[in-house]
XYZ file of C-alpha atoms in Angstrom:
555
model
C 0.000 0.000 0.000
C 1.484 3.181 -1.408
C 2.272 5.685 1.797
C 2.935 8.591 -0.413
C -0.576 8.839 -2.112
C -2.643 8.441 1.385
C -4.483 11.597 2.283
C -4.672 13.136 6.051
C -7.727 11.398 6.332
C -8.741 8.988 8.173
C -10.664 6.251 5.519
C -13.099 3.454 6.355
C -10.709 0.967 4.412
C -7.871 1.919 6.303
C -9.755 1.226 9.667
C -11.433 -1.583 8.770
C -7.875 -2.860 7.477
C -5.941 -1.361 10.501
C -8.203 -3.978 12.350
C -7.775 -7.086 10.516
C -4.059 -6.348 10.648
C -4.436 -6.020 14.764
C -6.604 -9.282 14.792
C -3.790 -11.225 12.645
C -0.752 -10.328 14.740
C -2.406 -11.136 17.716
C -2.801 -14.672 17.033
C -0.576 -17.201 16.351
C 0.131 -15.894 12.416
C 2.333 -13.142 13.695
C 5.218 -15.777 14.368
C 4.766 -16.456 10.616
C 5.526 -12.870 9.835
C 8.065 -11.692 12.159
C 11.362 -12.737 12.583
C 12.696 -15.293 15.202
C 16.030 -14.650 15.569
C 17.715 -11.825 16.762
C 20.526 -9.887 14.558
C 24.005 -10.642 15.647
C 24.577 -6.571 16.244
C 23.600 -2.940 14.486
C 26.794 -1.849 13.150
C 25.553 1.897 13.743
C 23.104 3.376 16.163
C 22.263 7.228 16.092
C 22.711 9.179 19.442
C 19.648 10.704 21.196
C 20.841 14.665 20.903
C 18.044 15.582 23.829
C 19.051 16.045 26.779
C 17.118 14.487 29.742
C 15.619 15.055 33.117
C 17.420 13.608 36.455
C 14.361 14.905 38.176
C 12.189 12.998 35.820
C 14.771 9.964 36.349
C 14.762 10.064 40.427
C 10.732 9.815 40.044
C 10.725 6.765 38.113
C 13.745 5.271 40.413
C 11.094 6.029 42.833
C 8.174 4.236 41.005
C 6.378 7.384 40.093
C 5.005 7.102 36.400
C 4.688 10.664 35.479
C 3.317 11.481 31.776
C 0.891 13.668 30.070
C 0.467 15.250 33.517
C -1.017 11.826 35.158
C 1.212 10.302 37.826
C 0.666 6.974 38.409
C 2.317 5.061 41.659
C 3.963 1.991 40.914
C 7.227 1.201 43.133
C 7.041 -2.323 42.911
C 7.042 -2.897 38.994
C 6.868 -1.673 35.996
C 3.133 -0.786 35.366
C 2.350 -3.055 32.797
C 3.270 -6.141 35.262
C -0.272 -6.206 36.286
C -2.729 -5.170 33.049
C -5.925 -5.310 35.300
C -4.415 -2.479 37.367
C -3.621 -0.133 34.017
C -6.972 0.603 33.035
C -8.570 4.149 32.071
C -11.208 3.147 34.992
C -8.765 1.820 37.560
C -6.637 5.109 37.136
C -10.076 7.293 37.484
C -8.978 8.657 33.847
C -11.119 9.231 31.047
C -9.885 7.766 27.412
C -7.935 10.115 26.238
C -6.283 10.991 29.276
C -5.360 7.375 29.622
C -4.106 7.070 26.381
C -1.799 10.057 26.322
C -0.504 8.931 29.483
C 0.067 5.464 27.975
C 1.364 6.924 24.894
C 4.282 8.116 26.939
C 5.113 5.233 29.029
C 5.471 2.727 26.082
C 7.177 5.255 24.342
C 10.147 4.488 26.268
C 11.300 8.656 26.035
C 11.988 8.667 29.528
C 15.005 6.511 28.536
C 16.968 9.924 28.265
C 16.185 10.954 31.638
C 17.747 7.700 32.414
C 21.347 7.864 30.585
C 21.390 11.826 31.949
C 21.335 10.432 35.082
C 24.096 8.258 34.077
C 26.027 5.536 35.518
C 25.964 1.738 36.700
C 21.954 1.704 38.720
C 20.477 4.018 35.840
C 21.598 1.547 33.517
C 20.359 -1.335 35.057
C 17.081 0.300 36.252
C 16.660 0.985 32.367
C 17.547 -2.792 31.225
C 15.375 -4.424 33.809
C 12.107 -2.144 32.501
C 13.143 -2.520 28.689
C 13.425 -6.302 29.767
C 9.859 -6.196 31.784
C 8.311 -4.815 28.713
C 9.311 -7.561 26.124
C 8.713 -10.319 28.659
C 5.026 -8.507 28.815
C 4.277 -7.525 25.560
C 5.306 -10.746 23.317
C 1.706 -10.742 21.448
C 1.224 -7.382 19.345
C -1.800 -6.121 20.414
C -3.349 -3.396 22.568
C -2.516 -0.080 22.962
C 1.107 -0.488 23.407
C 1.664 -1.879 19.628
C -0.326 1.031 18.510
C 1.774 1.820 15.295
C 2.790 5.254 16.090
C 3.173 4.004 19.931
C 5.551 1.037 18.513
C 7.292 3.277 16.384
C 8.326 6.013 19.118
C 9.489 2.831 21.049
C 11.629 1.613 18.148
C 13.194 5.260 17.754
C 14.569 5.614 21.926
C 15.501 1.776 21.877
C 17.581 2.428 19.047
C 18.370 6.122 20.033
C 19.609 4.680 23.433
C 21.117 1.548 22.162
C 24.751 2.378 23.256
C 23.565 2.942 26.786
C 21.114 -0.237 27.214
C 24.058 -2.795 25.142
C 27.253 -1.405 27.345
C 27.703 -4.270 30.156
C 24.596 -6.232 29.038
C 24.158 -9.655 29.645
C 23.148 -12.179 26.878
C 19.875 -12.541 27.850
C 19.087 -8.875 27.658
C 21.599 -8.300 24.459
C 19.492 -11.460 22.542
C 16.294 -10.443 23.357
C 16.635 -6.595 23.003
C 17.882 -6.756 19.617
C 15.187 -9.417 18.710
C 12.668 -6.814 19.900
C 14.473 -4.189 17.506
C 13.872 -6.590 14.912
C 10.456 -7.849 15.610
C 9.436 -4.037 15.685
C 10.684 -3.258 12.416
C 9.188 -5.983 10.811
C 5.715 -5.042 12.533
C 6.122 -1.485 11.551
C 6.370 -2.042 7.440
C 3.029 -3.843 7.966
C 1.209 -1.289 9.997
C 2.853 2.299 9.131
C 0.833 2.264 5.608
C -2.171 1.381 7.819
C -1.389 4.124 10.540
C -3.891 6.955 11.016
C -2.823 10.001 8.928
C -0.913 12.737 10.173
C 1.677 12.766 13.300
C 0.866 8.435 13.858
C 1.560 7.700 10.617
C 4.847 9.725 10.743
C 6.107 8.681 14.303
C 5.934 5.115 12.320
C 7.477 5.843 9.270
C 10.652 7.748 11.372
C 11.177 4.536 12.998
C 11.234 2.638 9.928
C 13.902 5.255 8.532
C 16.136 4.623 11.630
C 15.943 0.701 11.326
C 16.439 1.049 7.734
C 19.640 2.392 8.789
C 20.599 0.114 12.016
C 19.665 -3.295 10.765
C 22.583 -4.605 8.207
C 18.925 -7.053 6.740
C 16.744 -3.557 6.039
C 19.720 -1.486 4.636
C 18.441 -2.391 0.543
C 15.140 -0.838 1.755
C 16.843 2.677 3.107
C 15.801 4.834 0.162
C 12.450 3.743 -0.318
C 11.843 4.121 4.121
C 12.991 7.848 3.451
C 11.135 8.554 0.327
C 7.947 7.412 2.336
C 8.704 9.680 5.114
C 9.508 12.366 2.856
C 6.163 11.765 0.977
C 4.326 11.941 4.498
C 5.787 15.080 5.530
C 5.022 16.742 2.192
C 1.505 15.774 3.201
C 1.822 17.992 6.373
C 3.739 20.766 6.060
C 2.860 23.274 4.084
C 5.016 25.057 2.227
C 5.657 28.151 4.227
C 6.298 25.504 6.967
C 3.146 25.781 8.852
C 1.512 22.308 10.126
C -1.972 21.542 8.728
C -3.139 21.487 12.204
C -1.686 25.337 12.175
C -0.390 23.886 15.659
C 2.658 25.757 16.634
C 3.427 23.379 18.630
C 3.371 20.291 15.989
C 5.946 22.411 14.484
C 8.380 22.373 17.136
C 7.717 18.532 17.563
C 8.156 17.620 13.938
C 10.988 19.831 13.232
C 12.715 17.780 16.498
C 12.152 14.510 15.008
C 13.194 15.237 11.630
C 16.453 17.467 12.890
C 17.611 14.127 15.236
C 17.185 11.908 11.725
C 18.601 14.718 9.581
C 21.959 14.611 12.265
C 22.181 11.173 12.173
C 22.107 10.332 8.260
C 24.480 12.874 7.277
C 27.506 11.110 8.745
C 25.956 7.689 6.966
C 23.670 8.479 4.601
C 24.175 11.926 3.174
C 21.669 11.304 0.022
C 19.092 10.453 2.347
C 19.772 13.725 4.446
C 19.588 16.201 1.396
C 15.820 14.502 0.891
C 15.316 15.759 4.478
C 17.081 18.948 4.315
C 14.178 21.113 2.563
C 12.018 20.193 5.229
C 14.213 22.385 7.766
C 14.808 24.998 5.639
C 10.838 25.369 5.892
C 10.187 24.389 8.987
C 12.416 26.665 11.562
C 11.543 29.806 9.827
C 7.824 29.077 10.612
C 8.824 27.581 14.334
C 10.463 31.333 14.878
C 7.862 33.165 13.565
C 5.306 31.738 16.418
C 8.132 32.759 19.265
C 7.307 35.444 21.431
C 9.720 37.779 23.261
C 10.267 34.839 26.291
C 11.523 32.396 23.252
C 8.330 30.446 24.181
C 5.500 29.385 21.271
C 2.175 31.001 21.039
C -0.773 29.257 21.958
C -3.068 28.689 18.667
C -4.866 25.265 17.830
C -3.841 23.575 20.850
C -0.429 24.414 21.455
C 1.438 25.304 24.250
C 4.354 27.451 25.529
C 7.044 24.541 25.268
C 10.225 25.363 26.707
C 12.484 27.966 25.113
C 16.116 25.948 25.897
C 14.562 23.330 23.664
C 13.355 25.630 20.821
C 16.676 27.086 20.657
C 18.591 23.564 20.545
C 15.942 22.542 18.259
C 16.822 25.477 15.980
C 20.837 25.364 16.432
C 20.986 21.615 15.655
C 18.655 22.323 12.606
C 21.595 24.682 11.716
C 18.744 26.953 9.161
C 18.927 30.496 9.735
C 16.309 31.042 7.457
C 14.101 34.254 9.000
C 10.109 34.134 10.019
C 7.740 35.512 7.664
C 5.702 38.446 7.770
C 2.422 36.457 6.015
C 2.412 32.994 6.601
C -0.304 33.020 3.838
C -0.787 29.086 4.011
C -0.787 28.574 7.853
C -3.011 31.364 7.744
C -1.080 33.754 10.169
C 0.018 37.224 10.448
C 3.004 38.582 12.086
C 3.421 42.194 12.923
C 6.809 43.308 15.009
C 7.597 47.076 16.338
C 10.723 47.274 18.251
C 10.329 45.239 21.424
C 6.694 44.397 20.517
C 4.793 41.227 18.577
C 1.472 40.999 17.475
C 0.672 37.525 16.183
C -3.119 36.852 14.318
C -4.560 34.075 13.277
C -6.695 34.744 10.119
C -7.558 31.567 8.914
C -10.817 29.205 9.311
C -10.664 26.506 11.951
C -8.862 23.514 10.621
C -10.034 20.332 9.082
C -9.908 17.492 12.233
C -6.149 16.119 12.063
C -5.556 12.809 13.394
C -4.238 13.716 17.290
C -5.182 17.130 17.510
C -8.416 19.175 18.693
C -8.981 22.073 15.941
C -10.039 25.588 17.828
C -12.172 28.155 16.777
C -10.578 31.263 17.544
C -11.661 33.247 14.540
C -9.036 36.304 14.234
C -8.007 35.411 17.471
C -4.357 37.645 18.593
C -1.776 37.499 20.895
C 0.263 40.475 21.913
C 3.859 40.723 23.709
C 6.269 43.403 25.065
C 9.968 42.358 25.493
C 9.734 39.175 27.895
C 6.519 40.213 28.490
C 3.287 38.296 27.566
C 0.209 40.681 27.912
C -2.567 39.230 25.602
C -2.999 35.832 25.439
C -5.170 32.789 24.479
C -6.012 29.899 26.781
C -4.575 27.029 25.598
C -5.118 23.893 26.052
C -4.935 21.230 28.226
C -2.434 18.622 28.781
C -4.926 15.667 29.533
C -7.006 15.500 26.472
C -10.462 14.125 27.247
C -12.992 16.200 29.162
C -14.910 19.387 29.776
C -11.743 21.647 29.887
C -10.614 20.406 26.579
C -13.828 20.910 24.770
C -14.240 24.638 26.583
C -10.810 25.348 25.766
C -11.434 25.484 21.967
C -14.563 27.087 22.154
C -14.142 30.704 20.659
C -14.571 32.358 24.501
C -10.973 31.207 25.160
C -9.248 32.953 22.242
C -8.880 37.031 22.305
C -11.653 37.906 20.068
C -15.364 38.801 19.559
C -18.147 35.920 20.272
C -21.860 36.631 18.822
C -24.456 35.546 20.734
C -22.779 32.467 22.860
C -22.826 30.319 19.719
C -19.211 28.932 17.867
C -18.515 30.366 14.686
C -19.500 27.853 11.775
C -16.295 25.255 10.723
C -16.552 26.499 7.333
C -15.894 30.318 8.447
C -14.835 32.374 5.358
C -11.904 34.695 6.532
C -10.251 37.962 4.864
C -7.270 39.654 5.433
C -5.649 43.045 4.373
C -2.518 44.149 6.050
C -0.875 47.767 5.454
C 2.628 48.599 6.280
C 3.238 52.437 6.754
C 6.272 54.588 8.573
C 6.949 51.275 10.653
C 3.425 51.067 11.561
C 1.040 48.157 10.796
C -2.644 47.673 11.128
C -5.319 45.032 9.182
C -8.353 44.689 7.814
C -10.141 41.852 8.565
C -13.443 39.975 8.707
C -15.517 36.486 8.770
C -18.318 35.295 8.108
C -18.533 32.365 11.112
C -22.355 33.838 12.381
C -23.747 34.903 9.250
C -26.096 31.744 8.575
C -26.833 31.807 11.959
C -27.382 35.442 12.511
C -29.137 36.411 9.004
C -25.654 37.433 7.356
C -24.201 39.421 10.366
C -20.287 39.493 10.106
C -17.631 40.185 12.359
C -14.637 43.013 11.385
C -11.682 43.540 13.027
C -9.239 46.380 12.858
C -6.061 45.931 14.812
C -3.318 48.791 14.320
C 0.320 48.211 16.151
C 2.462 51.308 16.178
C 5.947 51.939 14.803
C 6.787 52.181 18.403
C 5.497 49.139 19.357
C 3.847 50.609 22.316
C 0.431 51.549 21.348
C -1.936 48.567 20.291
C -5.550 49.891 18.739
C -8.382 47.568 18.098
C -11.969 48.145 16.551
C -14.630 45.506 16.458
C -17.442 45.852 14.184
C -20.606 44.083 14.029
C -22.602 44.318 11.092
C -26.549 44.635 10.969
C -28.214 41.942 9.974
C -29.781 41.480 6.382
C -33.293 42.094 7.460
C -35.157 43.041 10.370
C -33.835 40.466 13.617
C -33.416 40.501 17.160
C -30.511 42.219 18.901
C -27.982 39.629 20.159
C -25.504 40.347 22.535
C -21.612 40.990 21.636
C -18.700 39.770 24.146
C -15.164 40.780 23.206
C -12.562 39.240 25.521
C -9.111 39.710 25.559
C -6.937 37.180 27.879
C -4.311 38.453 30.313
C -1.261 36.238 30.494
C -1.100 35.214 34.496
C 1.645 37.412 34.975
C 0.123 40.532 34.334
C -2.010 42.277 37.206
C -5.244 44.241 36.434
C -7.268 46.535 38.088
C -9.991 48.540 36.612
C -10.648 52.441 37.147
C -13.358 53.974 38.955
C -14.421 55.750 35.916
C -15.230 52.229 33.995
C -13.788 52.829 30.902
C -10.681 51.788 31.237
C -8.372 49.108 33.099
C -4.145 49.615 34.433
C -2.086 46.971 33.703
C 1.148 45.897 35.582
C 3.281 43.237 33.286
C 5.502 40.776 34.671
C 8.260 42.736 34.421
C 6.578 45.821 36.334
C 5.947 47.867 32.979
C 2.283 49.835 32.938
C -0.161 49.611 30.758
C -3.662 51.641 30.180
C -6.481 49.837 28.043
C -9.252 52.338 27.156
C -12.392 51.114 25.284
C -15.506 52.597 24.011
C -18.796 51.599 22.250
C -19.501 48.829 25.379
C -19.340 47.991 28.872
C -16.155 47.019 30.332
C -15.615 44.682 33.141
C -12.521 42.397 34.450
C -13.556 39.148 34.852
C -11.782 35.718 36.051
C -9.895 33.496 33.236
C -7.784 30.366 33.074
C -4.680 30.313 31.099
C -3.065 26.333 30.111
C -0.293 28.000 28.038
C 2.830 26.274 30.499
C 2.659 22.428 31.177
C -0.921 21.573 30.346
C -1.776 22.968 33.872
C -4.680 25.819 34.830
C -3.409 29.099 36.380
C -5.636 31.444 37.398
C -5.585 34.325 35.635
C -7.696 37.654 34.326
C -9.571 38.524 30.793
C -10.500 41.945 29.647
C -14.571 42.043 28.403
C -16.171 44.787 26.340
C -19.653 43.686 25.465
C -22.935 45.212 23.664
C -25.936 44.685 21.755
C -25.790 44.639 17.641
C -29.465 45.394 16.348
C -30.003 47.016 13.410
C -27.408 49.115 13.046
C -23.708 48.503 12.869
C -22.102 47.845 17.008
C -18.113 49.363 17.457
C -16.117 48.522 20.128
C -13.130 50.561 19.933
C -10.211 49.842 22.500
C -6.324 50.517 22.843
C -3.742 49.051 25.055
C -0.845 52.207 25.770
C 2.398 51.749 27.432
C 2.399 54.185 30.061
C 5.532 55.224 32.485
């Protein structure tokens, strides 16, 4: 089945054969189809270039399973010793919380927080779980052969093969690389079969790297990369936006690629060159979502993500290629005046991607001084099931305008004009997400950034409706990042911000009623902080509704 031709969606024939596959190698059959001995060594293994976590490592030492931001007690044995135990309903988690949690503990990443912690008892703490999980896991089936699952495996095994081999025994040596082996012959029947999108590419990596490692897949190296290759293409668009327009997805992908990109070009340099395009588009786009803190904007999911890994993500890449001003596919604008950022996002909600939760944040904006986060989004949470997930990309958690407490329609038709002048910018935009549901009402948005950087206008327009209709209420909200402190004046028009860095600013509004209310921001390690959010609201009835505010520096 040709990888290069599949689509990011997810087909009935590819489920229904994703199945039968599941149902065959968990019989008998799979011995048929999977080798049975192990390879006598892998003449070259590619380094991990991430560094770990000892504080990550002492936790597991001490049995404390800590993923996806679930910790789960087991200081007795590995948690998969006793499968009635690692259940969604046992753990009090919902699905998806379970299986991102899972996701992470077969992954086997936490290997690196392992070999950072170094020495003789990391070593053999790391043997004796790699060794629990093949003794546990000999039928492929369940959760934990779930192809992209298997294929993130595959990659740390083999990324951490030096460490696991150095003093092994025979038992462990044998039966480790049999695993590697078993797991690359799995993977060329289910990566085809994967889900589109990120699980069909955490496969297809894998099958790159044992293309590579095992002396019996090296014939098949070109064809492993041309997949990938064909899968990314698939994905990232060609200003190097994600289709998930995920900034986050980004950063991850870029990683993976830039650790196979290092390691080929000292073996494989032809396969390297295929990959090289790939981050020449892809770090450009990953700086062009940073904001002054060298964290990631929070659109479509994504989160902060730590800046010391952004900025080894972007040395190794070694692309100095610079952000865009229009990322016209991702469907993103970038402004920048001195110290300031404005970021927009001006594009309809995205199609549902395999693994990711599209948002609704119609012209949604963030807005940053310096270090200094002022105007934010919510985020999202780390644990994917649940109310908070389904709130948190509802069109109240983005800064922007929501029409009468409904979501904006998927198929939201968005335009964009941006004018540059003396170093200042401002746009013209507008959507159309409420006009079925409000007889043709449509939402514009004016935002205007200063060639100082320092003065930040908005206007909000609702339009009347295309006959005669009820008035229905406006809500504008715009986020505070945790760090800034609000208060409003006694007047009511207008609200004196404090940033994290003890800078003032004044917001000023007209055309509504302004109030401070309570947010929750899920920008930094999928967890809530309290937080503020700015509201202007009014009625639109027959004729147009403006809000007008600005956000000054001050001092």
């Amino acid at each position: 089945m040709g990888v290069a031709s599949a689509s990011l969606k997810d087909t009935f024939q590819l489920r229904l054969l994703r199945r039968l596959g599941g149902a065959v190698f968990a019989t008998r059959l799979s011995t048929l189809l999977l080798p049975r001995q192990a390879p006598l060594e892998l003449p070259v293994l590619p380094d991990d270039p991430w560094p770990g976590s000892t504080a990550n490592a002492d936790r597991l030492f001490q049995g404390r399973f800590l993923f996806a931001g679930v910790e789960v007690l087991s200081p007795h044995a590995a948690p998969w010793s006793n499968p009635a135990t690692l259940t969604p309903e046992q753990l009090n988690l919902d699905r998806d919380s379970f299986a991102a949690w899972a996701a992470e503990l077969h992954g086997f990443a936490w290997l690196r927080d392992f070999a950072a912690q170094g020495g003789d008892m990391a070593q053999r703490m790391s043997r004796s779980l790699v060794q629990s999980w093949l003794d546990h896991h000999q039928r492929i089936h369940g959760l934990a052969w779930r192809a992209d699952i298997a294929g993130r495996r595959l990659m740390h095994w083999l990324g951490h093969g030096h460490f696991l081999l150095e003093a092994a025994d025979e038992r462990f040596a044998h039966d480790f690389l049999l695993g590697i082996a078993r797991h690359a012959a799995y993977l060329k029947y289910a990566a085809p079969l994967a889900p589109p999108g990120l699980p069909r590419l955490s496969a297809l990596l894998a099958l790159a790297y044992a293309a590579e490692c095992l002396p019996q897949e090296n014939a098949k190296k070109g064809a492993a990369i041309r997949d990938l290759c064909a899968t990314l293409e698939s994905q990232i668009l060609a200003d190097g936006g994600h289709v998930s327009r995920n900034p986050a997805q980004v950063l991850t992908i870029l990683r993976d690629v830039v650790a196979l990109w290092r390691f080929l070009r000292a073996i494989d340099p032809e396969g390297a060159a295929l990959l090289q395009p790939f981050l020449d588009r892809m770090a450009p786009m990953l700086r062009f979502f940073r904001h002054g803190d060298g964290g990631l904007a929070l659109f479509h999911g994504s989160e902060e993500a730590n800046p010391a890994q952004i900025d080894q993500v972007l040395e190794l890449s070694e692309a100095k290629g610079k952000p865009l001003s229009s990322a016209s596919l991702s469907r993103f604008e970038r402004a920048t005046a001195r110290r300031s950022l404005l970021l927009i996002d001006v594009g309809s909600p995205p199609p549902p991607v395999i693994g990711a939760r599209p948002h609704r944040g119609l012209l949604a904006f963030e807005f940053s001084h310096a270090k200094d986060r002022l105007v934010v989004n919510c985020g999202s949470p780390r644990r994917l099931g649940g109310s908070w997930a389904a709130a948190l990309s509802g069109i109240a958690a983005h800064s922007t305008l929501m029409l009468g407490q409904l979501e904006p329609s998927p198929l939201a038709q968005v335009s964009t004009r941006r004018n540059e002048q003396d170093g200042a910018v401002w746009f013209e935009m507008e959507h159309d997400g409420w006009s079925e549901a409000f007889q043709g009402r449509l939402h514009r948005r004016r935002l205007y950034l200063s060639a100082s950087g320092e003065d930040l206008r908005g206007e909000e327009t609702v339009t009347p409706p295309r006959s005669d209709g009820m008035p229905v209420e406006a809500v504008l909200r715009l986020h505070l990042h945790p760090s800034v402190q609000a208060s409003a004046l006694g007047s009511g028009d207008a609200v004196i911000l404090k940033s994290g860095s003890g800078q003032g600013w004044r917001f000023r509004s007209s055309g509504g009623v302004l109030r401070l209310e309570e947010s929750v921001y899920f920008g930094s390690g999928g967890e809530a902080r309290r937080t503020q959010q700015i509201v202007i609201s009014g009625f639109a009835g027959a004729q147009p509704l403006v809000l007008k505010w600005a956000l000054t520096k001050v001092g």
